[in-house]
């Protein structure tokens, strides 16, 4: 299909989508009224449980989930009978305003108004009850959240026996040995219960297969995946190398993790572990994720020279090797914490009071404090050593690393050093839960920041790949915006790391969806997103229409370049304005409620933005009246130049010395403007010339006229004119006036005329003042003029001195 046949259809499709999004949201189906009796029963029970304080966190969370479901139903029920209610309100409004106090209206209208009012009250009753019940549900949810947060805070600040007390060391070892003995006894007992090897032989093929594959993945598969990025980088092209190496490097997490999961599956399939062994076996997956992910981060953030990975942080190879080793140790410490903390050791950090899938008898708090102290010491030592390397980051020359990245990593390194000191002190003082929460959350925060750095570089590499492998495209705006969006999306993860519950995030999202009120306008994330999408579509459509007019329609009209620019500019302003109106309407924003805000802002506009508004209005006037256009030669405010661009606020002029002058549009309206080329490029030049007093004036005028007529751009009609303006003792002053067809070349024409004046006047013997001959000529004429006077004075003196002459 020809291209010009596709464009109109595409434009119609975009227009239809734009108009569809701009329409108000279609009415939803009528909602059924919820069973308020069942809700009130659940609400009464929830309030009684909250007052008693007897329910544990798990029970409270279950009640909360049930109340949240009811709250959603009640919110939807607030729109019950909405269509019929709107119809009744229109019918009541059609009856006219209700009579004022002391006035009456016809009985038929009064009866009809009463009947409609009763129907309206009946239809509004379920919605009002739903609104009341929704407020009660929201209050119960808030009360449960407050209770859970208070319990979590109490668990963090609760003091337990200090691990520095030697009296706790022996019991800590003994209790750990008891857990190990329970696991061994459980496995031995289940082995004996299945008739030993004979009973296990049925599971042996599957067990051996899973175990063999797991060992292969953990050993050979891991080594193969570790060497694969460097091998592929040697074969990949320069444009795709970085993205390919990143994608393949993810196997360094996936392959060993799958092997570890298969190993845990083999242990579970063996049937040897139950309530004592299964919690530890199930913790293997979380520990594996922590270790292998940390190992991958260490290799990506601090790559070895032979891995074909561009270092995301500026540091020397020796420091990079130290950081890589210390980050690996830090990942190992986090994996050990993940393996034992939730299953065997209490007091392990945030939400540890709600741990599930644990051994039947975990260690006591005193014994757990001892083991936690050892794990925290190991993790804090690794964190301190890593932060000592990271705090010395400096921006290299030339700077190819974003400055904000270095500042963020340096700040985190400084905070990590403080955490590495404070966390062991908290555990030593007996605040074991707080110390664990602080240390391990700080380590996971550092890991998440490292992951964001790696993902930002990967996005930049993908963008460069899409742009044809241009490395300079990595610093373009789009990768930066995507990286910023990635940071915003990671904020909930940071909240989870630092103790937030999933229900807290869901509640925050619910509150955000309800929006906030600004000047009577309620804004929500969905409304803002709808506004941005509709406005973006409208802006794209406006640009499309502008391009179509600029390239296809306006060149076929009789409008000049300035007129075409004015038309496209006005289309752009109107299109953006319509896009904004459609976006506001589709987002459900009531413009009438902005009247108060607009009134308040008008004061600020009147005082602080009057120049901006004046320039904007002046720009519209310039586009409509078009006293100047792009390409005109103008003079305003002592500046001369060619108009290069006309915008809403200012006009850009390029002077003849190639400097750019920005002139506010209000100056073009309020100040005198000389437009040398508006309407016609023709313009007049004036060349002054002075010749000696003795020169033949008629000959000078004829020569000047011939010189002017010889120029190709000098018009014949009107013909060039030569005027003798004045005669002074120093010479005759002439003016050559000529009209050029294109005044833009006036300077070169004047220069050429002056050159020919020098040549032709010299050939004709016409003396110009300032030359040697001209000075002698002037001097001789002055002498000739003064000689008779001197002679007369001498004769008079002689006559006076003669003898016998009487006075």
Coordinates of N, CA and C in Angstrom, one line a residue, residues 44-139:
X44 N -17.7 -6.8 64.8 CA -17.8 -7.0 66.3 C -16.8 -7.9 66.8
X45 N -16.6 -9.1 66.2 CA -15.6 -10.0 66.6 C -14.2 -9.4 66.5
X46 N -13.9 -8.8 65.4 CA -12.5 -8.2 65.3 C -12.3 -7.1 66.3
X47 N -13.2 -6.3 66.6 CA -13.0 -5.3 67.7 C -12.9 -5.9 69.0
X48 N -13.6 -7.0 69.3 CA -13.4 -7.6 70.6 C -12.0 -8.2 70.8
X49 N -11.5 -8.9 69.7 CA -10.2 -9.5 69.7 C -9.1 -8.4 69.9
X50 N -9.3 -7.3 69.2 CA -8.4 -6.2 69.4 C -8.4 -5.6 70.8
X51 N -9.5 -5.5 71.4 CA -9.6 -5.0 72.7 C -9.0 -5.9 73.7
X52 N -9.1 -7.2 73.5 CA -8.6 -8.2 74.5 C -7.1 -8.3 74.3
X53 N -6.5 -8.2 73.1 CA -5.1 -8.3 72.9 C -4.6 -9.7 73.0
X54 N -5.5 -10.7 72.9 CA -5.1 -12.1 73.1 C -4.6 -12.8 71.8
X55 N -4.9 -12.2 70.7 CA -4.6 -12.9 69.4 C -3.1 -12.6 69.1
X56 N -2.5 -13.6 68.5 CA -1.1 -13.5 68.1 C -1.1 -12.8 66.7
X57 N 0.1 -12.5 66.2 CA 0.3 -11.8 65.0 C -0.3 -12.5 63.8
X58 N -0.2 -13.8 63.8 CA -0.8 -14.6 62.7 C -2.3 -14.5 62.6
X59 N -2.9 -14.6 63.8 CA -4.4 -14.4 63.9 C -4.8 -13.0 63.5
X60 N -4.1 -12.0 64.0 CA -4.4 -10.7 63.6 C -4.3 -10.4 62.1
X61 N -3.3 -11.0 61.5 CA -3.1 -10.9 60.0 C -4.2 -11.5 59.3
X62 N -4.7 -12.7 59.8 CA -5.8 -13.4 59.1 C -7.1 -12.5 59.2
X63 N -7.3 -11.9 60.4 CA -8.5 -11.1 60.5 C -8.4 -9.8 59.6
X64 N -7.2 -9.3 59.5 CA -6.9 -8.1 58.7 C -7.3 -8.5 57.2
X65 N -6.8 -9.6 56.7 CA -7.1 -10.0 55.4 C -8.6 -10.1 55.1
X66 N -9.3 -10.6 56.1 CA -10.8 -10.7 55.9 C -11.4 -9.4 55.9
X67 N -11.0 -8.5 56.8 CA -11.6 -7.1 56.8 C -11.2 -6.4 55.5
X68 N -10.0 -6.5 55.0 CA -9.7 -5.8 53.8 C -10.6 -6.3 52.6
X69 N -10.9 -7.6 52.5 CA -11.8 -8.0 51.5 C -13.2 -7.4 51.6
X70 N -13.7 -7.3 52.9 CA -15.0 -6.7 53.1 C -14.9 -5.2 52.8
X71 N -13.8 -4.6 53.1 CA -13.6 -3.1 52.8 C -13.7 -2.9 51.3
X72 N -13.2 -3.8 50.5 CA -13.3 -3.6 49.0 C -14.7 -3.7 48.5
X73 N -15.4 -4.7 49.1 CA -16.8 -4.9 48.8 C -17.6 -3.6 49.1
X74 N -17.4 -3.1 50.3 CA -18.1 -1.9 50.8 C -17.8 -0.7 50.0
X75 N -16.6 -0.6 49.5 CA -16.2 0.5 48.6 C -17.0 0.4 47.3
X76 N -17.0 -0.8 46.8 CA -17.8 -0.9 45.5 C -19.3 -0.7 45.7
X77 N -19.8 -1.0 46.9 CA -21.2 -0.9 47.2 C -21.6 0.6 47.4
X78 N -20.7 1.5 47.5 CA -21.0 2.9 47.7 C -21.7 3.4 46.4
X79 N -21.5 2.7 45.3 CA -22.1 3.2 44.0 C -23.4 2.5 43.7
X80 N -24.0 1.8 44.7 CA -25.3 1.1 44.5 C -26.3 2.1 44.0
X81 N -27.1 1.7 43.0 CA -28.2 2.6 42.5 C -27.7 3.9 42.0
X82 N -26.5 4.0 41.6 CA -26.0 5.3 41.1 C -26.7 5.9 39.9
X83 N -27.1 5.0 39.0 CA -27.8 5.5 37.8 C -29.2 6.0 38.1
X84 N -29.9 5.2 38.9 CA -31.3 5.6 39.3 C -31.2 6.8 40.1
X85 N -30.2 7.0 41.0 CA -30.1 8.2 41.8 C -29.9 9.4 41.0
X86 N -29.0 9.3 40.0 CA -28.8 10.4 39.1 C -30.0 10.8 38.3
X87 N -30.8 9.8 37.9 CA -32.0 10.1 37.2 C -33.0 10.8 38.1
X88 N -33.2 10.3 39.3 CA -34.1 11.0 40.2 C -33.7 12.4 40.5
X89 N -32.4 12.7 40.6 CA -31.9 14.0 40.9 C -32.2 14.9 39.7
X90 N -32.1 14.4 38.5 CA -32.5 15.2 37.3 C -34.0 15.5 37.3
X91 N -34.8 14.5 37.7 CA -36.2 14.7 37.7 C -36.6 15.8 38.8
X92 N -35.9 15.7 39.9 CA -36.2 16.7 41.0 C -35.8 18.1 40.5
X93 N -34.6 18.2 39.8 CA -34.1 19.5 39.3 C -35.1 20.0 38.3
X94 N -35.7 19.1 37.5 CA -36.7 19.6 36.5 C -37.9 20.2 37.1
X95 N -38.2 19.9 38.3 CA -39.3 20.6 39.0 C -39.1 22.0 39.4
X96 N -37.8 22.4 39.3 CA -37.5 23.8 39.7 C -37.0 23.8 41.1
X97 N -36.5 25.0 41.5 CA -36.0 25.1 42.9 C -37.2 25.0 43.9
X98 N -36.8 24.4 45.0 CA -37.8 24.2 46.1 C -38.2 25.6 46.6
X99 N -39.5 25.8 47.0 CA -39.9 27.1 47.5 C -39.2 27.5 48.8
X100 N -39.0 28.8 48.9 CA -38.3 29.3 50.1 C -39.3 29.2 51.3
X101 N -38.7 29.4 52.5 CA -39.5 29.4 53.7 C -40.6 30.4 53.6
X102 N -41.8 30.0 53.9 CA -43.0 30.9 53.9 C -43.7 30.9 52.5
X103 N -43.1 30.3 51.5 CA -43.7 30.3 50.2 C -44.3 28.9 49.9
X104 N -45.1 28.8 48.9 CA -45.8 27.5 48.6 C -45.6 27.3 47.1
X105 N -45.9 26.1 46.7 CA -45.9 25.8 45.2 C -47.2 25.0 45.0
X106 N -47.6 24.8 43.7 CA -48.8 24.0 43.4 C -48.7 22.6 44.1
X107 N -49.9 22.1 44.5 CA -50.0 20.9 45.2 C -49.4 19.7 44.4
X108 N -49.7 19.7 43.1 CA -49.2 18.6 42.2 C -47.7 18.5 42.2
X109 N -47.1 19.7 42.1 CA -45.6 19.7 42.0 C -45.0 19.4 43.4
X110 N -45.7 19.8 44.5 CA -45.2 19.5 45.8 C -45.4 18.0 46.1
X111 N -46.5 17.4 45.7 CA -46.6 16.0 45.9 C -45.6 15.2 45.1
X112 N -45.4 15.6 43.8 CA -44.4 15.0 43.0 C -43.0 15.1 43.6
X113 N -42.7 16.3 44.1 CA -41.4 16.5 44.7 C -41.2 15.6 46.0
X114 N -42.3 15.5 46.8 CA -42.2 14.6 47.9 C -42.0 13.2 47.6
X115 N -42.7 12.7 46.5 CA -42.6 11.3 46.1 C -41.2 11.0 45.6
X116 N -40.7 11.9 44.8 CA -39.3 11.7 44.3 C -38.3 11.8 45.4
X117 N -38.5 12.6 46.4 CA -37.6 12.7 47.5 C -37.5 11.4 48.3
X118 N -38.7 10.8 48.5 CA -38.8 9.6 49.2 C -38.1 8.5 48.5
X119 N -38.3 8.4 47.2 CA -37.6 7.4 46.4 C -36.1 7.6 46.4
X120 N -35.7 8.9 46.4 CA -34.2 9.2 46.4 C -33.6 8.7 47.7
X121 N -34.3 9.0 48.8 CA -33.8 8.6 50.1 C -33.7 7.1 50.2
X122 N -34.7 6.4 49.7 CA -34.7 4.9 49.7 C -33.5 4.4 48.9
X123 N -33.3 4.9 47.8 CA -32.2 4.5 46.9 C -30.8 4.8 47.5
X124 N -30.7 5.9 48.2 CA -29.4 6.4 48.7 C -29.1 5.7 50.0
X125 N -30.1 5.0 50.7 CA -29.8 4.4 52.0 C -28.7 3.3 51.9
X126 N -28.8 2.4 50.9 CA -27.7 1.3 50.9 C -26.3 1.9 50.7
X127 N -26.2 2.9 49.9 CA -24.9 3.5 49.6 C -24.4 4.2 50.9
X128 N -25.3 4.9 51.6 CA -24.9 5.6 52.8 C -24.4 4.6 53.9
X129 N -25.2 3.5 54.0 CA -24.8 2.4 54.9 C -23.4 1.8 54.5
X130 N -23.2 1.7 53.2 CA -21.9 1.2 52.8 C -20.8 2.1 53.1
X131 N -21.0 3.4 53.0 CA -20.0 4.4 53.3 C -19.7 4.3 54.8
X132 N -20.7 4.2 55.6 CA -20.5 4.1 57.1 C -19.7 2.8 57.4
X133 N -20.1 1.7 56.8 CA -19.4 0.4 57.0 C -18.0 0.5 56.5
X134 N -17.8 1.2 55.4 CA -16.4 1.3 54.9 C -15.5 2.0 55.9
X135 N -16.0 3.1 56.5 CA -15.2 3.8 57.5 C -14.9 2.9 58.7
X136 N -15.9 2.1 59.1 CA -15.6 1.2 60.2 C -14.5 0.1 59.8
X137 N -14.6 -0.4 58.6 CA -13.6 -1.4 58.2 C -12.2 -0.7 58.1
X138 N -12.2 0.5 57.6 CA -10.9 1.2 57.5 C -10.3 1.4 58.8
X139 N -11.1 1.7 59.8 CA -10.6 1.9 61.2 C -10.1 0.6 61.8

